Short mmCIF file of N, CA and C in Angstrom, two decimals:
data_model
loop_
_atom_site.label_atom_id
_atom_site.label_comp_id
_atom_site.label_asym_id
_atom_site.label_seq_id
_atom_site.Cartn_x
_atom_site.Cartn_y
_atom_site.Cartn_z
N MET A 464 15.74 51.82 173.72
CA MET A 464 16.98 51.37 174.37
C MET A 464 18.07 52.16 173.96
N GLN A 465 18.27 52.28 172.71
CA GLN A 465 19.76 52.92 172.30
C GLN A 465 19.62 54.40 172.75
N SER A 466 18.40 55.16 172.77
CA SER A 466 18.57 56.59 173.00
C SER A 466 18.83 56.80 174.53
N LYS A 467 18.70 55.80 175.21
CA LYS A 467 19.09 56.05 176.72
C LYS A 467 20.49 55.52 176.95
N THR A 468 21.09 54.86 176.16
CA THR A 468 22.34 54.37 176.28
C THR A 468 23.42 55.39 175.86
N ARG A 469 24.53 55.49 176.59
CA ARG A 469 25.61 56.40 176.00
C ARG A 469 26.57 55.61 175.14
N LEU A 470 27.01 56.48 174.29
CA LEU A 470 27.99 55.81 173.27
C LEU A 470 29.36 55.86 173.86
N THR A 471 29.80 54.74 174.08
CA THR A 471 31.29 54.63 174.81
C THR A 471 31.94 53.45 174.09
N THR A 472 33.31 53.50 174.28
CA THR A 472 34.12 52.43 173.62
C THR A 472 33.77 51.02 174.27
N THR A 473 33.27 51.10 175.58
CA THR A 473 32.92 49.72 176.19
C THR A 473 31.57 49.26 175.63
N PHE A 474 30.68 50.13 175.13
CA PHE A 474 29.27 49.86 174.71
C PHE A 474 29.84 49.20 173.14
N LEU A 475 30.63 49.66 172.43
CA LEU A 475 30.91 49.08 171.11
C LEU A 475 31.60 47.78 171.30
N ASN A 476 32.55 47.57 172.48
CA ASN A 476 33.25 46.36 172.70
C ASN A 476 32.13 45.24 172.94
N ASN A 477 30.97 45.70 173.72
CA ASN A 477 30.22 44.69 174.19
C ASN A 477 29.01 44.22 173.15
N LEU A 478 29.07 44.90 172.04
CA LEU A 478 28.13 44.51 171.01
C LEU A 478 28.48 43.02 170.46
N LYS A 479 27.36 42.13 170.53
CA LYS A 479 27.42 40.79 170.29
C LYS A 479 27.58 40.69 168.75
N PRO A 480 28.06 39.53 168.25
CA PRO A 480 28.14 39.20 166.87
C PRO A 480 26.87 38.89 166.31
N ASN A 481 26.50 39.16 165.09
CA ASN A 481 25.14 38.69 164.47
C ASN A 481 25.23 37.16 164.46
N PRO A 482 24.15 36.63 164.95
CA PRO A 482 24.04 35.04 164.92
C PRO A 482 24.22 34.56 163.47
N ARG A 483 24.92 33.18 163.57
CA ARG A 483 25.29 32.76 162.21
C ARG A 483 24.10 32.33 161.57
N THR A 484 22.91 32.00 162.18
CA THR A 484 21.72 31.78 161.53
C THR A 484 20.93 32.77 160.99
N ALA A 485 21.27 33.99 161.28
CA ALA A 485 20.68 35.25 160.61
C ALA A 485 20.55 35.32 159.10
N LYS A 486 19.56 35.67 158.61
CA LYS A 486 19.56 35.89 157.12
C LYS A 486 20.56 36.98 156.49
N SER A 487 20.69 38.11 157.32
CA SER A 487 21.45 39.11 156.90
C SER A 487 23.00 38.97 157.52
N ALA A 488 23.83 39.52 156.73
CA ALA A 488 25.44 39.30 157.10
C ALA A 488 25.49 40.28 158.31
N ASP A 489 25.05 41.40 158.38
CA ASP A 489 25.27 42.32 159.44
C ASP A 489 23.92 42.86 160.08
N TYR A 490 24.09 43.39 161.26
CA TYR A 490 23.00 44.09 161.91
C TYR A 490 23.51 45.49 162.34
N GLU A 491 22.51 46.36 162.20
CA GLU A 491 22.99 47.87 162.42
C GLU A 491 22.58 48.42 163.68
N VAL A 492 23.34 49.28 164.30
CA VAL A 492 23.22 49.99 165.52
C VAL A 492 23.22 51.43 165.09
N ASN A 493 22.18 52.23 165.38
CA ASN A 493 22.16 53.64 165.07
C ASN A 493 22.86 54.33 166.27
N LEU A 494 24.03 54.88 165.90
CA LEU A 494 24.78 55.54 166.94
C LEU A 494 24.40 56.97 167.00
N SER A 495 23.85 57.57 165.94
CA SER A 495 23.62 58.95 166.14
C SER A 495 22.32 59.25 167.07
N ALA A 496 21.53 58.24 167.24
CA ALA A 496 20.25 58.30 168.15
C ALA A 496 20.68 57.99 169.54
N MET A 497 21.81 57.74 169.78
CA MET A 497 22.26 57.38 171.27
C MET A 497 22.41 58.65 172.06
N LYS A 498 22.29 58.65 173.40
CA LYS A 498 22.29 59.97 174.37
C LYS A 498 23.70 60.48 174.21
N ASP A 499 23.74 61.68 173.99
CA ASP A 499 24.97 62.57 174.08
C ASP A 499 26.04 62.00 173.01
N SER A 500 25.66 61.27 171.86
CA SER A 500 26.65 60.97 171.00
C SER A 500 27.30 61.98 170.30
N GLY A 501 26.64 63.05 169.95
CA GLY A 501 27.32 64.24 169.24
C GLY A 501 27.63 63.81 167.76
N LEU A 502 26.97 62.72 167.27
CA LEU A 502 27.12 62.48 165.81
C LEU A 502 26.04 62.88 165.01
N PRO A 503 26.33 63.22 163.74
CA PRO A 503 25.28 63.61 162.78
C PRO A 503 24.31 62.51 162.56
N THR A 504 23.21 62.78 162.02
CA THR A 504 22.27 61.79 161.63
C THR A 504 22.74 60.93 160.58
N GLY A 505 22.45 59.48 160.75
CA GLY A 505 22.80 58.73 159.91
C GLY A 505 24.01 57.85 160.11
N VAL A 506 24.75 58.00 161.24
CA VAL A 506 25.89 57.38 161.54
C VAL A 506 25.47 55.91 162.24
N ARG A 507 25.99 54.75 161.60
CA ARG A 507 25.71 53.54 162.07
C ARG A 507 26.78 52.64 162.36
N CYS A 508 26.75 51.68 163.13
CA CYS A 508 27.56 50.62 163.33
C CYS A 508 27.21 49.18 162.86
N LEU A 509 27.82 48.67 161.93
CA LEU A 509 27.43 47.51 161.47
C LEU A 509 28.27 46.25 162.06
N VAL A 510 27.66 45.33 162.54
CA VAL A 510 28.17 44.25 163.32
C VAL A 510 27.97 42.96 162.63
N GLY A 511 29.00 42.27 162.21
CA GLY A 511 29.02 41.09 161.30
C GLY A 511 28.85 39.77 162.21
N LYS A 512 28.85 38.65 161.44
CA LYS A 512 28.48 37.45 162.05
C LYS A 512 30.03 36.92 162.66
N SER A 513 31.14 37.50 162.41
CA SER A 513 32.32 37.22 162.89
C SER A 513 32.61 38.12 164.23
N GLY A 514 31.88 39.19 164.31
CA GLY A 514 31.92 40.05 165.50
C GLY A 514 32.78 41.44 165.07
N GLY A 515 33.08 41.55 163.66
CA GLY A 515 33.65 42.86 163.25
C GLY A 515 32.65 43.84 163.22
N LYS A 516 33.31 44.98 163.45
CA LYS A 516 32.41 46.31 163.70
C LYS A 516 32.95 47.28 162.59
N ARG A 517 31.96 47.99 161.83
CA ARG A 517 32.47 48.93 160.97
C ARG A 517 31.49 50.15 160.93
N PHE A 518 31.95 51.35 160.72
CA PHE A 518 31.12 52.34 160.93
C PHE A 518 30.81 52.91 159.42
N LEU A 519 29.51 53.44 159.24
CA LEU A 519 28.99 53.92 158.19
C LEU A 519 28.27 55.22 158.31
N LEU A 520 28.24 56.00 157.34
CA LEU A 520 27.45 57.33 157.40
C LEU A 520 26.39 56.97 156.13
N ARG A 521 25.13 56.96 156.54
CA ARG A 521 24.09 56.70 155.42
C ARG A 521 23.49 58.13 155.23
N TYR A 522 23.10 58.37 153.97
CA TYR A 522 22.61 59.74 153.66
C TYR A 522 21.92 59.59 152.13
N THR A 523 21.11 60.48 151.90
CA THR A 523 20.57 60.61 150.61
C THR A 523 21.33 61.62 149.85
N SER A 524 21.83 61.25 148.62
CA SER A 524 22.60 62.00 147.66
C SER A 524 21.88 63.08 147.23
N PRO A 525 22.37 64.24 147.40
CA PRO A 525 21.60 65.63 146.90
C PRO A 525 21.59 65.68 145.31
N VAL A 526 22.50 65.06 144.71
CA VAL A 526 22.70 65.02 143.14
C VAL A 526 21.66 64.02 142.66
N ALA A 527 21.78 62.78 142.95
CA ALA A 527 21.00 61.73 142.40
C ALA A 527 19.74 61.45 142.96
N GLY A 528 19.56 61.80 144.31
CA GLY A 528 18.51 61.68 145.12
C GLY A 528 18.31 60.31 145.49
N LYS A 529 19.38 59.39 145.45
CA LYS A 529 19.39 58.05 145.89
C LYS A 529 20.06 57.85 147.24
N LYS A 530 19.75 56.84 147.99
CA LYS A 530 20.38 56.58 149.34
C LYS A 530 21.75 56.09 148.94
N ALA A 531 22.82 56.44 149.82
CA ALA A 531 24.18 56.04 149.56
C ALA A 531 24.83 55.87 151.11
N SER A 532 25.97 55.46 150.99
CA SER A 532 26.71 55.40 152.39
C SER A 532 28.34 55.44 152.18
N ILE A 533 28.96 56.02 153.22
CA ILE A 533 30.23 56.19 153.13
C ILE A 533 30.95 55.51 154.36
N GLY A 534 31.83 54.67 154.17
CA GLY A 534 32.63 53.94 155.04
C GLY A 534 33.35 54.93 155.94
N LEU A 535 33.26 54.83 157.37
CA LEU A 535 34.01 55.80 158.19
C LEU A 535 35.19 55.05 159.08
N GLY A 536 35.24 54.02 158.85
CA GLY A 536 36.33 53.12 159.56
C GLY A 536 35.75 51.91 160.22
N LYS A 537 36.82 51.21 160.99
CA LYS A 537 36.42 50.01 161.73
C LYS A 537 36.72 50.12 163.17
N HIS A 538 36.05 49.44 163.96
CA HIS A 538 36.46 49.36 165.42
C HIS A 538 37.27 48.25 165.57
N PRO A 539 38.40 48.44 166.37
CA PRO A 539 38.73 49.44 167.26
C PRO A 539 39.76 50.45 166.69
N GLU A 540 40.18 50.30 165.41
CA GLU A 540 41.05 51.18 164.66
C GLU A 540 40.70 52.61 164.79
N THR A 541 39.48 52.90 164.58
CA THR A 541 38.77 54.08 164.60
C THR A 541 38.28 54.45 165.83
N ASP A 542 38.76 55.43 166.83
CA ASP A 542 38.21 55.85 168.00
C ASP A 542 36.96 56.75 167.94
N LEU A 543 36.19 57.02 168.88
CA LEU A 543 35.15 57.75 168.89
C LEU A 543 35.31 59.30 168.54
N PHE A 544 36.47 59.93 168.86
CA PHE A 544 36.73 61.28 168.59
C PHE A 544 36.97 61.35 167.03
N THR A 545 37.76 60.33 166.46
CA THR A 545 37.99 60.37 165.07
C THR A 545 36.71 60.03 164.14
N LEU A 546 35.81 59.11 164.71
CA LEU A 546 34.62 59.03 164.05
C LEU A 546 33.83 60.09 164.13
N CYS A 547 33.74 60.86 165.10
CA CYS A 547 32.72 62.04 165.25
C CYS A 547 33.46 63.06 164.32
N LYS A 548 34.54 63.19 164.26
CA LYS A 548 35.29 64.27 163.36
C LYS A 548 35.20 64.11 161.95
N THR A 549 35.36 62.80 161.55
CA THR A 549 35.06 62.40 160.09
C THR A 549 33.80 62.41 159.66
N ALA A 550 32.71 62.10 160.53
CA ALA A 550 31.40 62.10 160.26
C ALA A 550 30.81 63.68 160.06
N LYS A 551 31.32 64.36 160.93
CA LYS A 551 30.94 65.86 160.73
C LYS A 551 31.59 66.45 159.43
N GLU A 552 32.78 66.07 158.90
CA GLU A 552 33.41 66.59 157.83
C GLU A 552 32.64 66.20 156.46
N TYR A 553 31.85 65.07 156.55
CA TYR A 553 31.07 64.75 155.53
C TYR A 553 29.63 65.38 155.48
#
């Protein structure tokens, strides 16, 4: 589904909140796998139970060899252009 969908602000606005009955606090949407996203591998959008959306870059640390993540901002404060620019810097 996601690889055929284009990454747009409208797509992000239409993401539904995580159900209140869900075990996890957030669910992830892999933004880097979406069609024409231009984002590096590992960029995700986490959607919380209240509907809040935040962007993360997940990666494996070259020093420690452990999985880690970096916060890239929240939606809608961080637009797609800024998200792409920040993710590529890391």
